[in-house]
Amino acid sequence: MSAKKRDILVTSGLLYANGPLHLGHMVESIQTDTWVRFQKMRGHNCMYVCAEDAHGTPIMVRAQDEGISPEELIARFDIEHRADFVDFAIGFDNYYTTHSPENRELTELIYRRLRAGGHVTSRVIEQAFDPIKEMFLPDRFIKGECPRCSAPDQYGDACEVCGATYAPTDLKNPVSMLSGAKPIYKESEHYFFKLQNFEPMLRAWIRHGHVQPDVINKLDEWFTQGLREWDISRDAPYFGFEIPDAPGKYFYVWMDAPIGYMASFKNLCSRTGLDFGAYWDKDSSTEIYHFIGKDILYFHTLFWPAMLAGANFRTPSAVFAHGFLTVNGQKMSKSRGTFITARTYLSHLNPEYLRYYYAAKLNSRVEDLDLNLDDFVARVNADLIGKLINIASRCAGFINKRFDGRLSDTLPESALYEQFVSAGEQIAKNYEAREFSRVVREIMILADQANQYINDQAPWVIAKQSGHQAELQGICTQGLNLFRVLVGYLKPVLPLTAEKTEAFLNIKPLDWQTLKTPMTAHTINVFTHLLTRVEQESVDAMLTATRLEQDTMNKDKPATGPLVDEPIAEEVSIDDFKKVDLRLARIVKARPVDGSNKLLALTLDLGGETRHVFAGIKEAYKPEDLEGRMTVMVANLAPRKMRFGVSEGMVLAAGPGGKELWILSPDEGAPPGSRVT
RNA sequence: GGCUACGUAGCUCAGGUGGUUAGAGCACGGCACUCAUAAUGCCGGUGUCGGUGGUUCGAGUCCACCCGUAGCCA
């Protein structure tokens, strides 16, 4: 262990002040908090700051919808988020907001320096504009049909059905999600950060151990595509900071968000007297680490270091990305009832169960982490209750009852204790490297050894023999000392259990150094429940509650579905309906149409008469699957001349279109030509 | 669609630079124990290492393609 005291600043990703925290957010907070607590236990000066991400269109729009100011909205989520973090024992040294004077000042400073350095340019671009709401629309606020596969209801940047990416101008039948109006296109001057100016600097930076090895490949891909200018401005109305010397223009939320890390730290400095410059100046020798999710690598490994370098600040020591959370092997999903919020979890389960389970599965790589709820129950109960807490539970009774809480003066097996102490260096290395799953594995191997020791010594046998009082006291003292070391090693993961243990053992807060000396000739308190088993019923109750919340939310939201997308048409009389002559037909032949990616040419047998019909169902059906099938057609529709020939009728089908289209089939037995009445 | 990563026992995961019969925990079966909110210890079986082909004396480990999962596409 290096005796040198390190100065470390740690951040985790900002939380968007637009919705509740869920168990996916907690992966990052727990990972970061565990690492920070470890550094503090090692005696380093480690500060953990974070903030609410408070700007941008979604927040502005939501506040409008709720009839409140954005400030009121972000204040509400700030309170909710803080409470969630406190209850999960996330020990921020400062939790702030990007909507702060410090952040405005720093954002303006960085912008001015970038501009002075020639790294900012401006030009007029064309952008979608909602004529009713009178505001420019982000891509995610425009929906329409995919230009490639015609899937309806797709966002302006990518199609979730076929995976195509495109510009919102490519969408067919685009509508604004805010007003339902068709967007128009308007010109506006935008400001750009010239990221490409920093390519050599960034290429060097990522090769010097500042990012994980598996991230370098991804970054190489971006370099290969070429770095492009980054649009850092948005037009009013926008909730954010106005750009200096540019009235009506605001900084894009992603511009001031990472600066929020600095602002939160600056706020901490003003409260505690820490030296801001010692951490952020260009020649700073302190360490700065950002823990983030893999989805925001681009911002943290390219834009952010480039912005800092361009504004004459130091760059981060490292960016640590983690994967996403899945629940029972699948993406968290509201419809599957696995979109579990932090608060719902907390109302049913102990936060340390989750801290332990995540730690047991986290490593230094950018890998997704699965919360398997059956495994969660089994693992927590087996490891924490069966192995760890049990050690104390099986020793404490004897010490409390037979020796009035008094531990023996020496350890009977000091070599075993020394072995536990020396294992601490490897555990520390793995903590430092964020290999928490290895940490947990190593600690559990030690816990097994402690249980073996007690089994071998059989204190319950000794207890029945007269004259072996000192031996009994020694065995239990040994067991409690091993337990104390294990809890010490797990303290970054289980701070609350560690605190209860410290109270039970009647000792000062554990750190890495104090573990090296055993606790002897000392009086402990009466053993109390340090941690209880996870009950399957609690997990079930949490899932039930999650489903209920989801149902409630769905009721509040306007329904979606075919009836909403296309309301039932105007009433007609039976005579009107009878004008349409629907007939059963057998599809005798189906073939693709040259030059059309939507149409199939169908030959239909009406039981004596043959019709040729073009049907727009090519994306939904293979021709060979249709041949021989019965279906329903409009038989008296006026023939229509098309580019590919004449269509003599129409086949009935339902669905929004594209791949989502289903033709009608009659029950078996009805002969072709039968009229539908 | 392009790119990146991942895909090992029923479950959750280990398996630097390719090398004897592929490992651990949980679960499961047997035995022991009873101090412990049944918690512990000992013994035991378990896998065509996603698929196909290739490089090699030898591949879970390297290469190609395919399938599946996740993310990114500013």
mmCIF file of C-alpha atoms in Angstrom, chain A residues 262-486:
data_model
loop_
_atom_site.group_PDB
_atom_site.id
_atom_site.type_symbol
_atom_site.label_atom_id
_atom_site.label_comp_id
_atom_site.label_asym_id
_atom_site.label_seq_id
_atom_site.Cartn_x
_atom_site.Cartn_y
_atom_site.Cartn_z
ATOM 1 C CA MET A 262 -17.033 21.122 -12.225
ATOM 2 C CA ALA A 263 -19.820 23.376 -10.973
ATOM 3 C CA SER A 264 -20.874 20.893 -8.315
ATOM 4 C CA PHE A 265 -17.269 20.607 -7.191
ATOM 5 C CA LYS A 266 -16.881 24.385 -7.177
ATOM 6 C CA ASN A 267 -19.926 24.597 -4.955
ATOM 7 C CA LEU A 268 -18.297 22.043 -2.639
ATOM 8 C CA CYS A 269 -15.095 24.091 -2.600
ATOM 9 C CA SER A 270 -16.941 27.223 -1.540
ATOM 10 C CA ARG A 271 -18.425 25.301 1.391
ATOM 11 C CA THR A 272 -15.321 23.445 2.523
ATOM 12 C CA GLY A 273 -12.356 25.550 1.432
ATOM 13 C CA LEU A 274 -11.042 22.960 -1.036
ATOM 14 C CA ASP A 275 -8.945 24.489 -3.833
ATOM 15 C CA PHE A 276 -10.838 24.331 -7.131
ATOM 16 C CA GLY A 277 -7.786 25.162 -9.190
ATOM 17 C CA ALA A 278 -5.722 22.408 -7.615
ATOM 18 C CA TYR A 279 -8.089 19.941 -9.221
ATOM 19 C CA TRP A 280 -8.952 21.548 -12.558
ATOM 20 C CA ASP A 281 -5.992 23.681 -13.628
ATOM 21 C CA LYS A 282 -4.042 22.489 -16.620
ATOM 22 C CA ASP A 283 -1.040 21.317 -14.618
ATOM 23 C CA SER A 284 -3.072 19.739 -11.817
ATOM 24 C CA SER A 285 -1.612 16.595 -10.264
ATOM 25 C CA THR A 286 -4.833 15.420 -8.627
ATOM 26 C CA GLU A 287 -6.945 12.600 -10.022
ATOM 27 C CA ILE A 288 -10.355 13.012 -11.674
ATOM 28 C CA TYR A 289 -12.539 10.049 -12.632
ATOM 29 C CA HIS A 290 -15.914 9.943 -14.349
ATOM 30 C CA PHE A 291 -18.137 6.884 -13.924
ATOM 31 C CA ILE A 292 -20.659 6.727 -16.775
ATOM 32 C CA GLY A 293 -22.947 4.389 -18.691
ATOM 33 C CA LYS A 294 -21.791 3.046 -22.037
ATOM 34 C CA ASP A 295 -24.489 5.038 -23.838
ATOM 35 C CA ILE A 296 -22.803 8.363 -23.173
ATOM 36 C CA LEU A 297 -19.221 7.440 -24.038
ATOM 37 C CA TYR A 298 -19.139 9.800 -26.994
ATOM 38 C CA PHE A 299 -19.792 12.837 -24.853
ATOM 39 C CA HIS A 300 -17.306 11.901 -22.148
ATOM 40 C CA THR A 301 -14.428 10.590 -24.198
ATOM 41 C CA LEU A 302 -14.510 13.037 -27.111
ATOM 42 C CA PHE A 303 -16.469 16.238 -26.527
ATOM 43 C CA TRP A 304 -15.632 16.596 -22.870
ATOM 44 C CA PRO A 305 -11.831 16.185 -22.978
ATOM 45 C CA ALA A 306 -11.728 18.334 -26.105
ATOM 46 C CA MET A 307 -13.741 21.093 -24.440
ATOM 47 C CA LEU A 308 -11.507 21.004 -21.394
ATOM 48 C CA ALA A 309 -8.310 21.048 -23.412
ATOM 49 C CA GLY A 310 -9.610 23.852 -25.621
ATOM 50 C CA ALA A 311 -10.528 25.915 -22.567
ATOM 51 C CA ASN A 312 -7.140 25.380 -20.955
ATOM 52 C CA PHE A 313 -8.319 23.021 -18.192
ATOM 53 C CA ARG A 314 -6.865 19.610 -17.394
ATOM 54 C CA THR A 315 -8.478 16.470 -18.854
ATOM 55 C CA PRO A 316 -9.905 13.599 -16.761
ATOM 56 C CA SER A 317 -7.562 10.933 -15.414
ATOM 57 C CA ALA A 318 -9.955 8.292 -16.686
ATOM 58 C CA VAL A 319 -13.504 7.659 -17.821
ATOM 59 C CA PHE A 320 -14.968 4.381 -16.521
ATOM 60 C CA ALA A 321 -17.948 3.069 -18.476
ATOM 61 C CA HIS A 322 -20.234 0.300 -17.294
ATOM 62 C CA GLY A 323 -22.895 -1.701 -19.112
ATOM 63 C CA PHE A 324 -26.650 -1.649 -18.803
ATOM 64 C CA LEU A 325 -28.915 -3.403 -16.369
ATOM 65 C CA THR A 326 -31.160 -6.192 -17.559
ATOM 66 C CA VAL A 327 -33.788 -7.788 -15.341
ATOM 67 C CA ASN A 328 -34.226 -11.561 -15.597
ATOM 68 C CA GLY A 329 -32.121 -11.493 -18.740
ATOM 69 C CA GLN A 330 -34.140 -8.913 -20.623
ATOM 70 C CA LYS A 331 -34.071 -5.196 -21.115
ATOM 71 C CA MET A 332 -36.007 -3.403 -18.390
ATOM 72 C CA SER A 333 -39.489 -3.010 -19.692
ATOM 73 C CA LYS A 334 -42.615 -1.323 -18.487
ATOM 74 C CA SER A 335 -44.868 -3.846 -20.194
ATOM 75 C CA ARG A 336 -43.000 -6.780 -18.642
ATOM 76 C CA GLY A 337 -43.266 -5.148 -15.232
ATOM 77 C CA THR A 338 -39.498 -5.010 -14.722
ATOM 78 C CA PHE A 339 -39.146 -1.236 -14.829
ATOM 79 C CA ILE A 340 -38.494 -1.121 -11.103
ATOM 80 C CA THR A 341 -37.954 2.325 -9.613
ATOM 81 C CA ALA A 342 -35.487 2.942 -6.820
ATOM 82 C CA ARG A 343 -38.332 3.956 -4.535
ATOM 83 C CA THR A 344 -40.411 0.845 -5.177
ATOM 84 C CA TYR A 345 -37.393 -1.317 -4.414
ATOM 85 C CA LEU A 346 -36.771 0.602 -1.194
ATOM 86 C CA SER A 347 -40.330 0.164 0.013
ATOM 87 C CA HIS A 348 -39.904 -3.614 -0.063
ATOM 88 C CA LEU A 349 -36.233 -4.509 0.244
ATOM 89 C CA ASN A 350 -33.069 -3.574 2.091
ATOM 90 C CA PRO A 351 -30.760 -1.409 -0.081
ATOM 91 C CA GLU A 352 -27.725 -3.444 0.942
ATOM 92 C CA TYR A 353 -29.072 -6.565 -0.731
ATOM 93 C CA LEU A 354 -28.879 -4.753 -4.036
ATOM 94 C CA ARG A 355 -25.521 -3.163 -3.253
ATOM 95 C CA TYR A 356 -24.126 -6.602 -2.520
ATOM 96 C CA TYR A 357 -25.715 -8.275 -5.542
ATOM 97 C CA TYR A 358 -24.447 -5.597 -7.918
ATOM 98 C CA ALA A 359 -20.965 -5.708 -6.399
ATOM 99 C CA ALA A 360 -20.931 -9.475 -6.770
ATOM 100 C CA LYS A 361 -21.440 -9.046 -10.512
ATOM 101 C CA LEU A 362 -19.614 -5.832 -11.399
ATOM 102 C CA ASN A 363 -16.238 -5.775 -13.114
ATOM 103 C CA SER A 364 -14.062 -3.206 -14.835
ATOM 104 C CA ARG A 365 -15.417 -3.895 -18.293
ATOM 105 C CA VAL A 366 -18.262 -2.412 -20.297
ATOM 106 C CA GLU A 367 -20.513 -5.420 -19.771
ATOM 107 C CA ASP A 368 -24.220 -5.542 -19.133
ATOM 108 C CA LEU A 369 -25.278 -6.739 -15.704
ATOM 109 C CA ASP A 370 -28.273 -8.996 -15.160
ATOM 110 C CA LEU A 371 -30.486 -8.720 -12.110
ATOM 111 C CA ASN A 372 -31.877 -12.229 -11.934
ATOM 112 C CA LEU A 373 -34.356 -12.060 -9.099
ATOM 113 C CA ASP A 374 -34.244 -15.763 -8.174
ATOM 114 C CA ASP A 375 -30.472 -15.638 -8.150
ATOM 115 C CA PHE A 376 -30.649 -12.407 -6.171
ATOM 116 C CA VAL A 377 -32.602 -14.055 -3.349
ATOM 117 C CA ALA A 378 -30.406 -17.172 -3.334
ATOM 118 C CA ARG A 379 -27.139 -15.289 -3.502
ATOM 119 C CA VAL A 380 -27.876 -12.717 -0.823
ATOM 120 C CA ASN A 381 -29.208 -15.305 1.601
ATOM 121 C CA ALA A 382 -26.429 -17.820 1.008
ATOM 122 C CA ASP A 383 -23.541 -15.358 1.088
ATOM 123 C CA LEU A 384 -24.560 -12.605 3.448
ATOM 124 C CA ILE A 385 -26.790 -14.407 5.930
ATOM 125 C CA GLY A 386 -25.616 -18.025 5.717
ATOM 126 C CA LYS A 387 -21.921 -17.363 5.478
ATOM 127 C CA LEU A 388 -21.062 -13.887 6.731
ATOM 128 C CA ILE A 389 -23.534 -12.841 9.426
ATOM 129 C CA ASN A 390 -23.708 -16.417 10.667
ATOM 130 C CA ILE A 391 -20.082 -16.248 11.809
ATOM 131 C CA ALA A 392 -20.905 -13.527 14.301
ATOM 132 C CA SER A 393 -24.190 -15.082 15.252
ATOM 133 C CA ARG A 394 -22.645 -18.431 16.194
ATOM 134 C CA CYS A 395 -19.843 -16.880 18.295
ATOM 135 C CA ALA A 396 -21.517 -13.935 19.956
ATOM 136 C CA GLY A 397 -23.932 -15.945 22.092
ATOM 137 C CA PHE A 398 -21.122 -17.621 24.016
ATOM 138 C CA ILE A 399 -19.221 -14.377 24.556
ATOM 139 C CA ASN A 400 -22.331 -12.512 25.665
ATOM 140 C CA LYS A 401 -23.714 -15.217 27.956
ATOM 141 C CA ARG A 402 -20.600 -16.864 29.363
ATOM 142 C CA PHE A 403 -18.101 -14.022 29.468
ATOM 143 C CA ASP A 404 -20.276 -10.959 29.881
ATOM 144 C CA GLY A 405 -19.202 -9.679 26.474
ATOM 145 C CA ARG A 406 -15.511 -9.928 27.272
ATOM 146 C CA LEU A 407 -13.103 -11.109 24.552
ATOM 147 C CA SER A 408 -9.945 -13.085 25.395
ATOM 148 C CA ASP A 409 -6.591 -11.343 25.733
ATOM 149 C CA THR A 410 -4.940 -13.166 22.846
ATOM 150 C CA LEU A 411 -5.962 -15.008 19.685
ATOM 151 C CA PRO A 412 -5.563 -18.806 19.718
ATOM 152 C CA GLU A 413 -4.880 -18.860 15.954
ATOM 153 C CA SER A 414 -3.022 -15.690 15.129
ATOM 154 C CA ALA A 415 -1.693 -17.263 11.910
ATOM 155 C CA LEU A 416 -5.252 -17.576 10.588
ATOM 156 C CA TYR A 417 -5.873 -13.947 11.467
ATOM 157 C CA GLU A 418 -2.675 -12.933 9.686
ATOM 158 C CA GLN A 419 -3.808 -14.859 6.635
ATOM 159 C CA PHE A 420 -7.029 -12.839 6.600
ATOM 160 C CA VAL A 421 -5.049 -9.628 6.928
ATOM 161 C CA SER A 422 -2.657 -10.481 4.118
ATOM 162 C CA ALA A 423 -5.549 -11.329 1.785
ATOM 163 C CA GLY A 424 -6.470 -7.651 2.123
ATOM 164 C CA GLU A 425 -3.846 -6.457 -0.344
ATOM 165 C CA GLN A 426 -5.258 -8.525 -3.208
ATOM 166 C CA ILE A 427 -8.765 -7.440 -2.262
ATOM 167 C CA ALA A 428 -7.624 -3.823 -2.271
ATOM 168 C CA LYS A 429 -6.051 -4.244 -5.707
ATOM 169 C CA ASN A 430 -9.311 -5.571 -7.045
ATOM 170 C CA TYR A 431 -11.293 -2.748 -5.471
ATOM 171 C CA GLU A 432 -8.907 -0.243 -7.019
ATOM 172 C CA ALA A 433 -9.284 -1.910 -10.425
ATOM 173 C CA ARG A 434 -13.094 -1.950 -10.019
ATOM 174 C CA GLU A 435 -13.108 -5.753 -10.131
ATOM 175 C CA PHE A 436 -15.786 -5.944 -7.467
ATOM 176 C CA SER A 437 -16.938 -9.443 -8.411
ATOM 177 C CA ARG A 438 -13.425 -10.675 -7.609
ATOM 178 C CA VAL A 439 -13.445 -8.765 -4.339
ATOM 179 C CA VAL A 440 -16.660 -10.491 -3.330
ATOM 180 C CA ARG A 441 -15.403 -13.909 -4.394
ATOM 181 C CA GLU A 442 -12.205 -13.497 -2.396
ATOM 182 C CA ILE A 443 -14.081 -12.369 0.697
ATOM 183 C CA MET A 444 -16.492 -15.288 0.470
ATOM 184 C CA ILE A 445 -13.613 -17.755 0.295
ATOM 185 C CA LEU A 446 -12.376 -16.268 3.565
ATOM 186 C CA ALA A 447 -15.874 -16.498 5.049
ATOM 187 C CA ASP A 448 -15.924 -20.212 4.198
ATOM 188 C CA GLN A 449 -12.615 -20.607 6.009
ATOM 189 C CA ALA A 450 -13.971 -18.859 9.072
ATOM 190 C CA ASN A 451 -16.952 -21.201 9.169
ATOM 191 C CA GLN A 452 -14.641 -24.181 8.742
ATOM 192 C CA TYR A 453 -12.570 -22.989 11.661
ATOM 193 C CA ILE A 454 -15.596 -22.825 13.913
ATOM 194 C CA ASN A 455 -16.816 -26.232 12.769
ATOM 195 C CA ASP A 456 -13.391 -27.751 13.454
ATOM 196 C CA GLN A 457 -13.127 -26.184 16.893
ATOM 197 C CA ALA A 458 -16.726 -27.055 17.823
ATOM 198 C CA PRO A 459 -17.167 -24.484 20.580
ATOM 199 C CA TRP A 460 -20.550 -26.035 21.466
ATOM 200 C CA VAL A 461 -18.683 -29.186 22.491
ATOM 201 C CA ILE A 462 -16.092 -27.257 24.493
ATOM 202 C CA ALA A 463 -18.874 -25.360 26.205
ATOM 203 C CA LYS A 464 -20.150 -28.555 27.754
ATOM 204 C CA GLN A 465 -16.773 -29.507 29.189
ATOM 205 C CA SER A 466 -15.877 -28.025 32.540
ATOM 206 C CA GLY A 467 -12.549 -26.290 32.895
ATOM 207 C CA HIS A 468 -12.271 -25.267 29.253
ATOM 208 C CA GLN A 469 -13.667 -21.773 29.683
ATOM 209 C CA ALA A 470 -10.567 -20.007 28.351
ATOM 210 C CA GLU A 471 -10.485 -22.216 25.284
ATOM 211 C CA LEU A 472 -14.142 -21.459 24.494
ATOM 212 C CA GLN A 473 -13.534 -17.748 24.943
ATOM 213 C CA GLY A 474 -10.512 -17.931 22.626
ATOM 214 C CA ILE A 475 -12.349 -19.730 19.819
ATOM 215 C CA CYS A 476 -15.208 -17.241 19.864
ATOM 216 C CA THR A 477 -12.828 -14.300 20.067
ATOM 217 C CA GLN A 478 -11.026 -15.691 17.035
ATOM 218 C CA GLY A 479 -14.311 -16.105 15.160
ATOM 219 C CA LEU A 480 -15.446 -12.562 15.942
ATOM 220 C CA ASN A 481 -12.092 -11.191 14.861
ATOM 221 C CA LEU A 482 -12.316 -12.965 11.524
ATOM 222 C CA PHE A 483 -15.835 -11.616 11.182
ATOM 223 C CA ARG A 484 -14.619 -8.105 11.878
ATOM 224 C CA VAL A 485 -12.024 -8.315 9.112
ATOM 225 C CA LEU A 486 -14.605 -9.588 6.631
#
